[in-house]
PDB file of C-alpha atoms in Angstrom:
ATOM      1  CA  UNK A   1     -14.765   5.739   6.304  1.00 89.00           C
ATOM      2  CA  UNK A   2     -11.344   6.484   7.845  1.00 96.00           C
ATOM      3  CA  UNK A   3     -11.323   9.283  10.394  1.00 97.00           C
ATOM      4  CA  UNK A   4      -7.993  10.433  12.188  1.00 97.00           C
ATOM      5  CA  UNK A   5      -8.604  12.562  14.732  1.00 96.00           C
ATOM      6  CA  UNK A   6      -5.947  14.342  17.042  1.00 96.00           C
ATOM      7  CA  UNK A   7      -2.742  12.046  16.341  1.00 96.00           C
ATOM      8  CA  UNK A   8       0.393  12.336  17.497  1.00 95.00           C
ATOM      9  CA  UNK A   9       3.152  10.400  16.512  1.00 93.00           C
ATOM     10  CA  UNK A  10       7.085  10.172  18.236  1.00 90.00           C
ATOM     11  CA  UNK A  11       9.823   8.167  17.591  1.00 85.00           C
ATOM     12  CA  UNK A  12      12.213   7.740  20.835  1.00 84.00           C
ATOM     13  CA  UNK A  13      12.082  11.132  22.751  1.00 84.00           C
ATOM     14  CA  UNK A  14      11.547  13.251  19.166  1.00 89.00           C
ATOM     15  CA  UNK A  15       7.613  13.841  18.507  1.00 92.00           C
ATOM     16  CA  UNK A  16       7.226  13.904  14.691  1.00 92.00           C
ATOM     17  CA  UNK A  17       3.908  15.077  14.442  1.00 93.00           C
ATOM     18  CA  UNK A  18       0.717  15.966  16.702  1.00 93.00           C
ATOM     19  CA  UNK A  19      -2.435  17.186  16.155  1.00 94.00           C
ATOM     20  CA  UNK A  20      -3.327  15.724  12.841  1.00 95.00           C
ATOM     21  CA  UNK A  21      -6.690  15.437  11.943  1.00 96.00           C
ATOM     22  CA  UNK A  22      -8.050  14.134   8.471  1.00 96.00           C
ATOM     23  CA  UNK A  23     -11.049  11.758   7.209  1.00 96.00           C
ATOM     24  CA  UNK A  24     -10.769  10.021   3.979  1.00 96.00           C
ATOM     25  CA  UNK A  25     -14.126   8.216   1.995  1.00 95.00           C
ATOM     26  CA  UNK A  26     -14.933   6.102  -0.815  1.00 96.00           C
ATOM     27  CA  UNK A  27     -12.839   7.243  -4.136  1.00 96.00           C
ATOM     28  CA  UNK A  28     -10.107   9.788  -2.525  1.00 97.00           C
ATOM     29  CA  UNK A  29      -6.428   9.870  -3.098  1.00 97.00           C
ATOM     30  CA  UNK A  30      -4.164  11.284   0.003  1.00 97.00           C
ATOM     31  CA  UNK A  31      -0.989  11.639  -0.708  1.00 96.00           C
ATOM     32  CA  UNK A  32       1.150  12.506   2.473  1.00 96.00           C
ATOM     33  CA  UNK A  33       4.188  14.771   1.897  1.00 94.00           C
ATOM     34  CA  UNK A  34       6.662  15.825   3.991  1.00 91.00           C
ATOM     35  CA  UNK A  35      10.874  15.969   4.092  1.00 90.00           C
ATOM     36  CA  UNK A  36      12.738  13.182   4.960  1.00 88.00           C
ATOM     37  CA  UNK A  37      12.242  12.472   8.915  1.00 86.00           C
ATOM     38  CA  UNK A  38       9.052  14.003   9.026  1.00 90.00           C
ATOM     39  CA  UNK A  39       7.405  11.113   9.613  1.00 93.00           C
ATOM     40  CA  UNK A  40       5.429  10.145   6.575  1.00 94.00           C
ATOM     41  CA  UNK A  41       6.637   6.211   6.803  1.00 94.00           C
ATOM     42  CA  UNK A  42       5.405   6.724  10.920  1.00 94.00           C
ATOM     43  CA  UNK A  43       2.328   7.695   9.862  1.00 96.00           C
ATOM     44  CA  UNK A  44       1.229   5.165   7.623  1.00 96.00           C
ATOM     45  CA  UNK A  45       2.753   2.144   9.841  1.00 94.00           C
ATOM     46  CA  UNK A  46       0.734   3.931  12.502  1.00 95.00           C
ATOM     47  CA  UNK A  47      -2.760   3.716  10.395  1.00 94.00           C
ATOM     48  CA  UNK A  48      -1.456  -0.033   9.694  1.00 91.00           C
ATOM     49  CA  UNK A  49      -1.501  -0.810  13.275  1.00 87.00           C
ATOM     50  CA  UNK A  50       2.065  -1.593  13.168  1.00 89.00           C
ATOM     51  CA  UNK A  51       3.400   1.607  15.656  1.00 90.00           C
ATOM     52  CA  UNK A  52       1.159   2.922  18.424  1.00 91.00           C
ATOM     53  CA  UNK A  53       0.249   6.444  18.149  1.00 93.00           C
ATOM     54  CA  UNK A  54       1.576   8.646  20.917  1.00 92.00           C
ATOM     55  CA  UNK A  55      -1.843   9.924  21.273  1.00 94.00           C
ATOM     56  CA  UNK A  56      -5.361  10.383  19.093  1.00 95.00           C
ATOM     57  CA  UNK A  57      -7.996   7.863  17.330  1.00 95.00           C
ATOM     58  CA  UNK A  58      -7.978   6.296  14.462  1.00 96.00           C
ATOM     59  CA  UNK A  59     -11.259   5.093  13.350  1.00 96.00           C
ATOM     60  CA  UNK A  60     -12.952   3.052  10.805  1.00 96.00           C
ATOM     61  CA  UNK A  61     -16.694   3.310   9.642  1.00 94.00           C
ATOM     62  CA  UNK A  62     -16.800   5.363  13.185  1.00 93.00           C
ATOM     63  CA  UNK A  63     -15.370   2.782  15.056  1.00 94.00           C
ATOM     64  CA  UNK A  64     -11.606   2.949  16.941  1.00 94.00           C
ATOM     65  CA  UNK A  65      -9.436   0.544  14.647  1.00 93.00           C
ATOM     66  CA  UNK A  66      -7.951  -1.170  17.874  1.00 89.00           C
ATOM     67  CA  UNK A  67     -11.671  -2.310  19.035  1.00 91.00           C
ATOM     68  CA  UNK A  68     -11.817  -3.506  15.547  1.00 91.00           C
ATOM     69  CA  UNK A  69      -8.550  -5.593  15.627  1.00 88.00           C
ATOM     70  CA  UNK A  70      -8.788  -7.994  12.472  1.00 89.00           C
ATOM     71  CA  UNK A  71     -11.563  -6.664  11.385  1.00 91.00           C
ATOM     72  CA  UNK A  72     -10.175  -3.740  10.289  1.00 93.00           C
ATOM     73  CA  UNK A  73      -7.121  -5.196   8.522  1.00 90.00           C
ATOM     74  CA  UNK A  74      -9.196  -6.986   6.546  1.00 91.00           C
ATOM     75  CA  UNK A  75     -10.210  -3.920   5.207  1.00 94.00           C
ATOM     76  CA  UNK A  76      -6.231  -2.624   4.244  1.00 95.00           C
ATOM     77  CA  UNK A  77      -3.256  -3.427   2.629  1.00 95.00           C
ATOM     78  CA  UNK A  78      -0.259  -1.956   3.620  1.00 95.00           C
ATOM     79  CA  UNK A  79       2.613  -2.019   0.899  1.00 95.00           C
ATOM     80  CA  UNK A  80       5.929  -0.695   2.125  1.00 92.00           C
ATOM     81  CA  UNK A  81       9.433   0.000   1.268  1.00 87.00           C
ATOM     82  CA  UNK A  82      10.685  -3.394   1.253  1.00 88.00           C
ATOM     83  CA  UNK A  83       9.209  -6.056  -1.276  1.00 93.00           C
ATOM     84  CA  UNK A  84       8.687  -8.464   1.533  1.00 91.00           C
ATOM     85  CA  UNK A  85       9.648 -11.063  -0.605  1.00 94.00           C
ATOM     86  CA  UNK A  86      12.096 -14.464  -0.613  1.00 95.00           C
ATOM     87  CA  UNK A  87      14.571 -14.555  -3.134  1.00 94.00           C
ATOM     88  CA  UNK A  88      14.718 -17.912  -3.326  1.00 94.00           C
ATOM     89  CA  UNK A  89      11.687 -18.740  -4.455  1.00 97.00           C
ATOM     90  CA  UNK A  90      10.041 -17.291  -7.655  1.00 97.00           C
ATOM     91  CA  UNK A  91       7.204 -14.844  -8.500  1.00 97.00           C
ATOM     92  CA  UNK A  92       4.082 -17.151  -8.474  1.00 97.00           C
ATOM     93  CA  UNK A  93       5.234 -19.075  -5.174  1.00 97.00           C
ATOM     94  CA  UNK A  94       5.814 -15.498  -3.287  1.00 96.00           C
ATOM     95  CA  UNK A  95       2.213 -14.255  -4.484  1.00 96.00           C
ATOM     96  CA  UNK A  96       1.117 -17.256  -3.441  1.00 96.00           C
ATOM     97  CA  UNK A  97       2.123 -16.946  -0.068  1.00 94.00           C
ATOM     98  CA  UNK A  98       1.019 -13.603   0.076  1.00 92.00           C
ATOM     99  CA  UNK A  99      -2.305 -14.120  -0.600  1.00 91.00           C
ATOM    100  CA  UNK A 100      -3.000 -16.945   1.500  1.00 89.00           C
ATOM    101  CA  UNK A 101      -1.490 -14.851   4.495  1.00 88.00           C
ATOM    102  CA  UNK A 102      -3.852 -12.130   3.690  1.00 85.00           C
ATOM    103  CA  UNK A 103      -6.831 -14.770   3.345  1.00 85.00           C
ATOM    104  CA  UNK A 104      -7.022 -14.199  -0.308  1.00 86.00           C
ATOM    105  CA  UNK A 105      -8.389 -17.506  -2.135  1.00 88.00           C
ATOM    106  CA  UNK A 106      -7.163 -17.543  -5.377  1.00 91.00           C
ATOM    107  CA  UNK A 107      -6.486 -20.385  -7.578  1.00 93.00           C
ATOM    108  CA  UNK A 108      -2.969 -19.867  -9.860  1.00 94.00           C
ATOM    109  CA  UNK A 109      -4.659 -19.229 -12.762  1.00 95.00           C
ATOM    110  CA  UNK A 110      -5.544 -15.369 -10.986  1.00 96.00           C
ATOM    111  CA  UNK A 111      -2.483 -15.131  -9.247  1.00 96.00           C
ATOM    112  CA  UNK A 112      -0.540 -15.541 -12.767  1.00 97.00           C
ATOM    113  CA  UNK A 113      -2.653 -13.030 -14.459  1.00 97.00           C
ATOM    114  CA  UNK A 114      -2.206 -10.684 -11.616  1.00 97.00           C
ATOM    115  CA  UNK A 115       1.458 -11.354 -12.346  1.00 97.00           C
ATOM    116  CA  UNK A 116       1.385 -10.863 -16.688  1.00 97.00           C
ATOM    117  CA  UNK A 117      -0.851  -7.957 -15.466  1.00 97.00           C
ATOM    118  CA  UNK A 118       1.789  -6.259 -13.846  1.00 97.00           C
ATOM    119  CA  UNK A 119       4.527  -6.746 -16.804  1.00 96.00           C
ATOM    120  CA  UNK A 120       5.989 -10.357 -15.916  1.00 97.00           C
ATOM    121  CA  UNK A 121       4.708 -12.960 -18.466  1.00 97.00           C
ATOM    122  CA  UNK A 122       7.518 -15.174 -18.800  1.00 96.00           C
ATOM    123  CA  UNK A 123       9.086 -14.802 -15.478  1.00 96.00           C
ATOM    124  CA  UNK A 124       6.126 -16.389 -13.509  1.00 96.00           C
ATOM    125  CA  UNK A 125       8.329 -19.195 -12.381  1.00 96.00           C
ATOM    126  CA  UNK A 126      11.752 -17.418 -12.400  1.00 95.00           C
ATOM    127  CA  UNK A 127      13.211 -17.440  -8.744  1.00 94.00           C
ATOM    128  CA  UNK A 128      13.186 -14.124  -7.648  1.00 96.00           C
ATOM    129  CA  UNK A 129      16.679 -13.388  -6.779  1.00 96.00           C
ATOM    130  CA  UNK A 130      17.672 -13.154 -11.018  1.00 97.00           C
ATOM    131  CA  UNK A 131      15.002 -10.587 -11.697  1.00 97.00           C
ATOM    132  CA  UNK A 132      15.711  -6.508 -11.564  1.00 96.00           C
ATOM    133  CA  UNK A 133      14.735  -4.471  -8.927  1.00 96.00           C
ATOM    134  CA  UNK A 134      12.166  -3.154 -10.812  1.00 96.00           C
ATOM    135  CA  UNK A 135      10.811  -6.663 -11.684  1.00 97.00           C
ATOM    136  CA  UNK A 136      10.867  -7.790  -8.045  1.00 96.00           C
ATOM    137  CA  UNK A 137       8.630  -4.314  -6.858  1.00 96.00           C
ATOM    138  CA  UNK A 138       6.410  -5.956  -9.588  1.00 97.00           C
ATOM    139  CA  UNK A 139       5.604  -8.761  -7.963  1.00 97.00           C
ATOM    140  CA  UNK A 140       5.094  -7.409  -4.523  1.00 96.00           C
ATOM    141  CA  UNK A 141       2.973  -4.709  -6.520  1.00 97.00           C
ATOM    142  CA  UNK A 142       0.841  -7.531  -7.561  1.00 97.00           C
ATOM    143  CA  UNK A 143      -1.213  -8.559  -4.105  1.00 96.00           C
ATOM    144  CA  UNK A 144      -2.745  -4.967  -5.168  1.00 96.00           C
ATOM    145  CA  UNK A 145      -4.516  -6.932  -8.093  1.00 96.00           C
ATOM    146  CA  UNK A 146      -5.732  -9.881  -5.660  1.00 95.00           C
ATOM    147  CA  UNK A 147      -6.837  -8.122  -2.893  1.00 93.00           C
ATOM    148  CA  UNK A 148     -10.512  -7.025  -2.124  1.00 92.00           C
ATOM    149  CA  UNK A 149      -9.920  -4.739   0.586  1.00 95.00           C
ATOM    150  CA  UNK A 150     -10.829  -0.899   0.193  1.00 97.00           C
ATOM    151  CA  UNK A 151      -8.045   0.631   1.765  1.00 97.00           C
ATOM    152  CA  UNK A 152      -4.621   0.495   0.408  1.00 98.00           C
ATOM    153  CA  UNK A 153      -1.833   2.161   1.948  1.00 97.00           C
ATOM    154  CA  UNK A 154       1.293   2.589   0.081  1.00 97.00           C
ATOM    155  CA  UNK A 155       4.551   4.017   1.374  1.00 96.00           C
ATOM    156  CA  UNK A 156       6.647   4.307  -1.451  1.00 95.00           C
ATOM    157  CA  UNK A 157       5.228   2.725  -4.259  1.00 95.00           C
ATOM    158  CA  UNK A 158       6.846   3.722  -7.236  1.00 95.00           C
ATOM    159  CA  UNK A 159      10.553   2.861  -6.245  1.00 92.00           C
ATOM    160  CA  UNK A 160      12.477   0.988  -9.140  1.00 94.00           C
ATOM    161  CA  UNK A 161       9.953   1.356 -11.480  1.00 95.00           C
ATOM    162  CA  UNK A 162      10.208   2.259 -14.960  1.00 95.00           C
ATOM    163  CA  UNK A 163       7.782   4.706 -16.908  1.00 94.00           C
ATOM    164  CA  UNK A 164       5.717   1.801 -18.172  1.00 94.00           C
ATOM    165  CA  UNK A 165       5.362   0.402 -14.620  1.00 95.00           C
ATOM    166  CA  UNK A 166       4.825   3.690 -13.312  1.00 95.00           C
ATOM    167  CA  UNK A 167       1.807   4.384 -15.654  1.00 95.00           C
ATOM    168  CA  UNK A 168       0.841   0.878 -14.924  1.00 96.00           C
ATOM    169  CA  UNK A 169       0.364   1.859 -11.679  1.00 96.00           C
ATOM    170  CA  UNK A 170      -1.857   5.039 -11.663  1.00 96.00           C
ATOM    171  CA  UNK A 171      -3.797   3.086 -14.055  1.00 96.00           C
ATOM    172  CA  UNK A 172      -4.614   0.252 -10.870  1.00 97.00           C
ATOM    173  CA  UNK A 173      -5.018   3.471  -8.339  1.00 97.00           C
ATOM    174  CA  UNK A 174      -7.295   4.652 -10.625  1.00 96.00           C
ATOM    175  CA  UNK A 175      -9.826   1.221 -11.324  1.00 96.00           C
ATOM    176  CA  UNK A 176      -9.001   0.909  -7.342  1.00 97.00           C
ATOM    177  CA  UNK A 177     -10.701   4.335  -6.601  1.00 97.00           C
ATOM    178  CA  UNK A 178     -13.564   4.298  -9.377  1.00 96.00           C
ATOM    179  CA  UNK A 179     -14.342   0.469  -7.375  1.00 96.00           C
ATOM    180  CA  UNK A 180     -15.375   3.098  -4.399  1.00 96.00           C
ATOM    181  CA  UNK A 181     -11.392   2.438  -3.072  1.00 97.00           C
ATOM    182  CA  UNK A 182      -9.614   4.608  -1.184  1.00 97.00           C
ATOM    183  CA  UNK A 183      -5.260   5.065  -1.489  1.00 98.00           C
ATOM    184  CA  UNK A 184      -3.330   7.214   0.865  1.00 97.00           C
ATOM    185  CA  UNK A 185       0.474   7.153  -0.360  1.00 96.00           C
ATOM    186  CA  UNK A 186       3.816   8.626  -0.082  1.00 95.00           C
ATOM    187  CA  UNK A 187       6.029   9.177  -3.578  1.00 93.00           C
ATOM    188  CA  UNK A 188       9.139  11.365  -4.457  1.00 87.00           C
ATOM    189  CA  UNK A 189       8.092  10.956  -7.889  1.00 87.00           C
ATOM    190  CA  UNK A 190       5.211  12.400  -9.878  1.00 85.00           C
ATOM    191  CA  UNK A 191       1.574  10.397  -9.880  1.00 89.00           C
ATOM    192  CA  UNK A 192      -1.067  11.279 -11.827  1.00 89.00           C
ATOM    193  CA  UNK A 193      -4.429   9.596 -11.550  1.00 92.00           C
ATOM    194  CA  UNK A 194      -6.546  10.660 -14.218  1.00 89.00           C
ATOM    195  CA  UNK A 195      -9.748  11.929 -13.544  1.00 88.00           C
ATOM    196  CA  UNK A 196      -9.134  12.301 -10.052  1.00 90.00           C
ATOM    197  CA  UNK A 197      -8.542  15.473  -7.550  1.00 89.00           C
ATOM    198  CA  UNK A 198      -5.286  14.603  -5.367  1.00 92.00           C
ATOM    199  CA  UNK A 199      -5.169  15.661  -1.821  1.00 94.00           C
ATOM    200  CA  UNK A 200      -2.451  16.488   0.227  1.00 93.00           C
ATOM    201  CA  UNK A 201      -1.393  16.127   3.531  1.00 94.00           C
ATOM    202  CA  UNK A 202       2.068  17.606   4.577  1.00 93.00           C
ATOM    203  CA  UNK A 203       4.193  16.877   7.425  1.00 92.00           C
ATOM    204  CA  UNK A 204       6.471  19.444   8.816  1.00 77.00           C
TER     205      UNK A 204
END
């Protein structure tokens, strides 16, 4: 369903990649790897729409994903480094926002299971800025839960969690990708999705 063909990527004068060509479908798991500056985080902006490529297509269902234009992020969610959350509001008003930005319509009786889902029963209405790190990646880890689209892109995703989380985690890629999902990701730590055959993609 997504088909990359021929991109380049530069940031400034410095190219960081060219020539890639790849094609994910229903039910894979890419995970892009590469050492720091290669470009992984350019990449996945650059499927997200959010950086142009320097040259190449990036299609959808055979389409070019800039003919698409909201069409096609309807179809992703894009997860990145920073929680995109606001501290000074708490965990069921930020996943509310969320949602309704992403045209999710969900009542708060979802969006606080989505939230005891990921490990924060009792902190629903807690602002924010007093929980951990770890608590706060929960809650932007969350609009996973809510969201219907197939593609999820996540740079990162593992950052500040704990073991439990972590597990958590590959459990959700893993209902996400037996639902006929799709996941490309980046991760400096180990992610194991059972039952499934990870790909690679590596940036040099």
């Amino acid at each position: 369903m997504l088909e990359i063909s021929n991109l380049a990527c530069s940031r400034g004068d410095h190219l960081l990649f060219s020539g890639l060509n790849f094609s994910l479908s229903a039910g894979d798991l890419l995970q892009v790897q590469g050492a720091n500056g290669s470009g992984k985080t350019s990449l996945l902006r650059t499927l997200c729409g959010f950086m142009m490529p320097a040259t190449g297509e990036i299609r959808w269902c055979g389409q070019n994903v800039r003919e698409l234009g909201d069409a096609f992020y309807a179809e992703m969610i894009y997860l990145g480094h920073l929680n995109a959350i606001k501290d000074e509001l708490n965990a069921l008003e930020n996943l509310r926002i969320s949602a309704g930005l992403a045209g999710c319509k969900v009542d708060d009786r979802q969006l606080i299971a989505a939230l005891r889902r990921m490990g924060l029963r009792g902190r629903e209405t807690l602002p924010v800025k007093v929980l951990s790190q770890g608590q706060r990646r929960r809650v932007a880890l969350a609009r996973l839960l809510l969201s219907k689209a197939p593609l999820w892109i996540l740079d990162e995703p593992l950052t500040a969690l704990d073991v439990g989380a972590v597990g958590l985690m590959q459990e959700l890629i893993g209902e996400h990708l037996v639902n006929n999902g799709m996941v490309i990701y980046t991760t400096h730590q180990p992610l194991e999705v059972v039952g499934v055959a990870t790909r690679w993609l590596a940036l040099s």
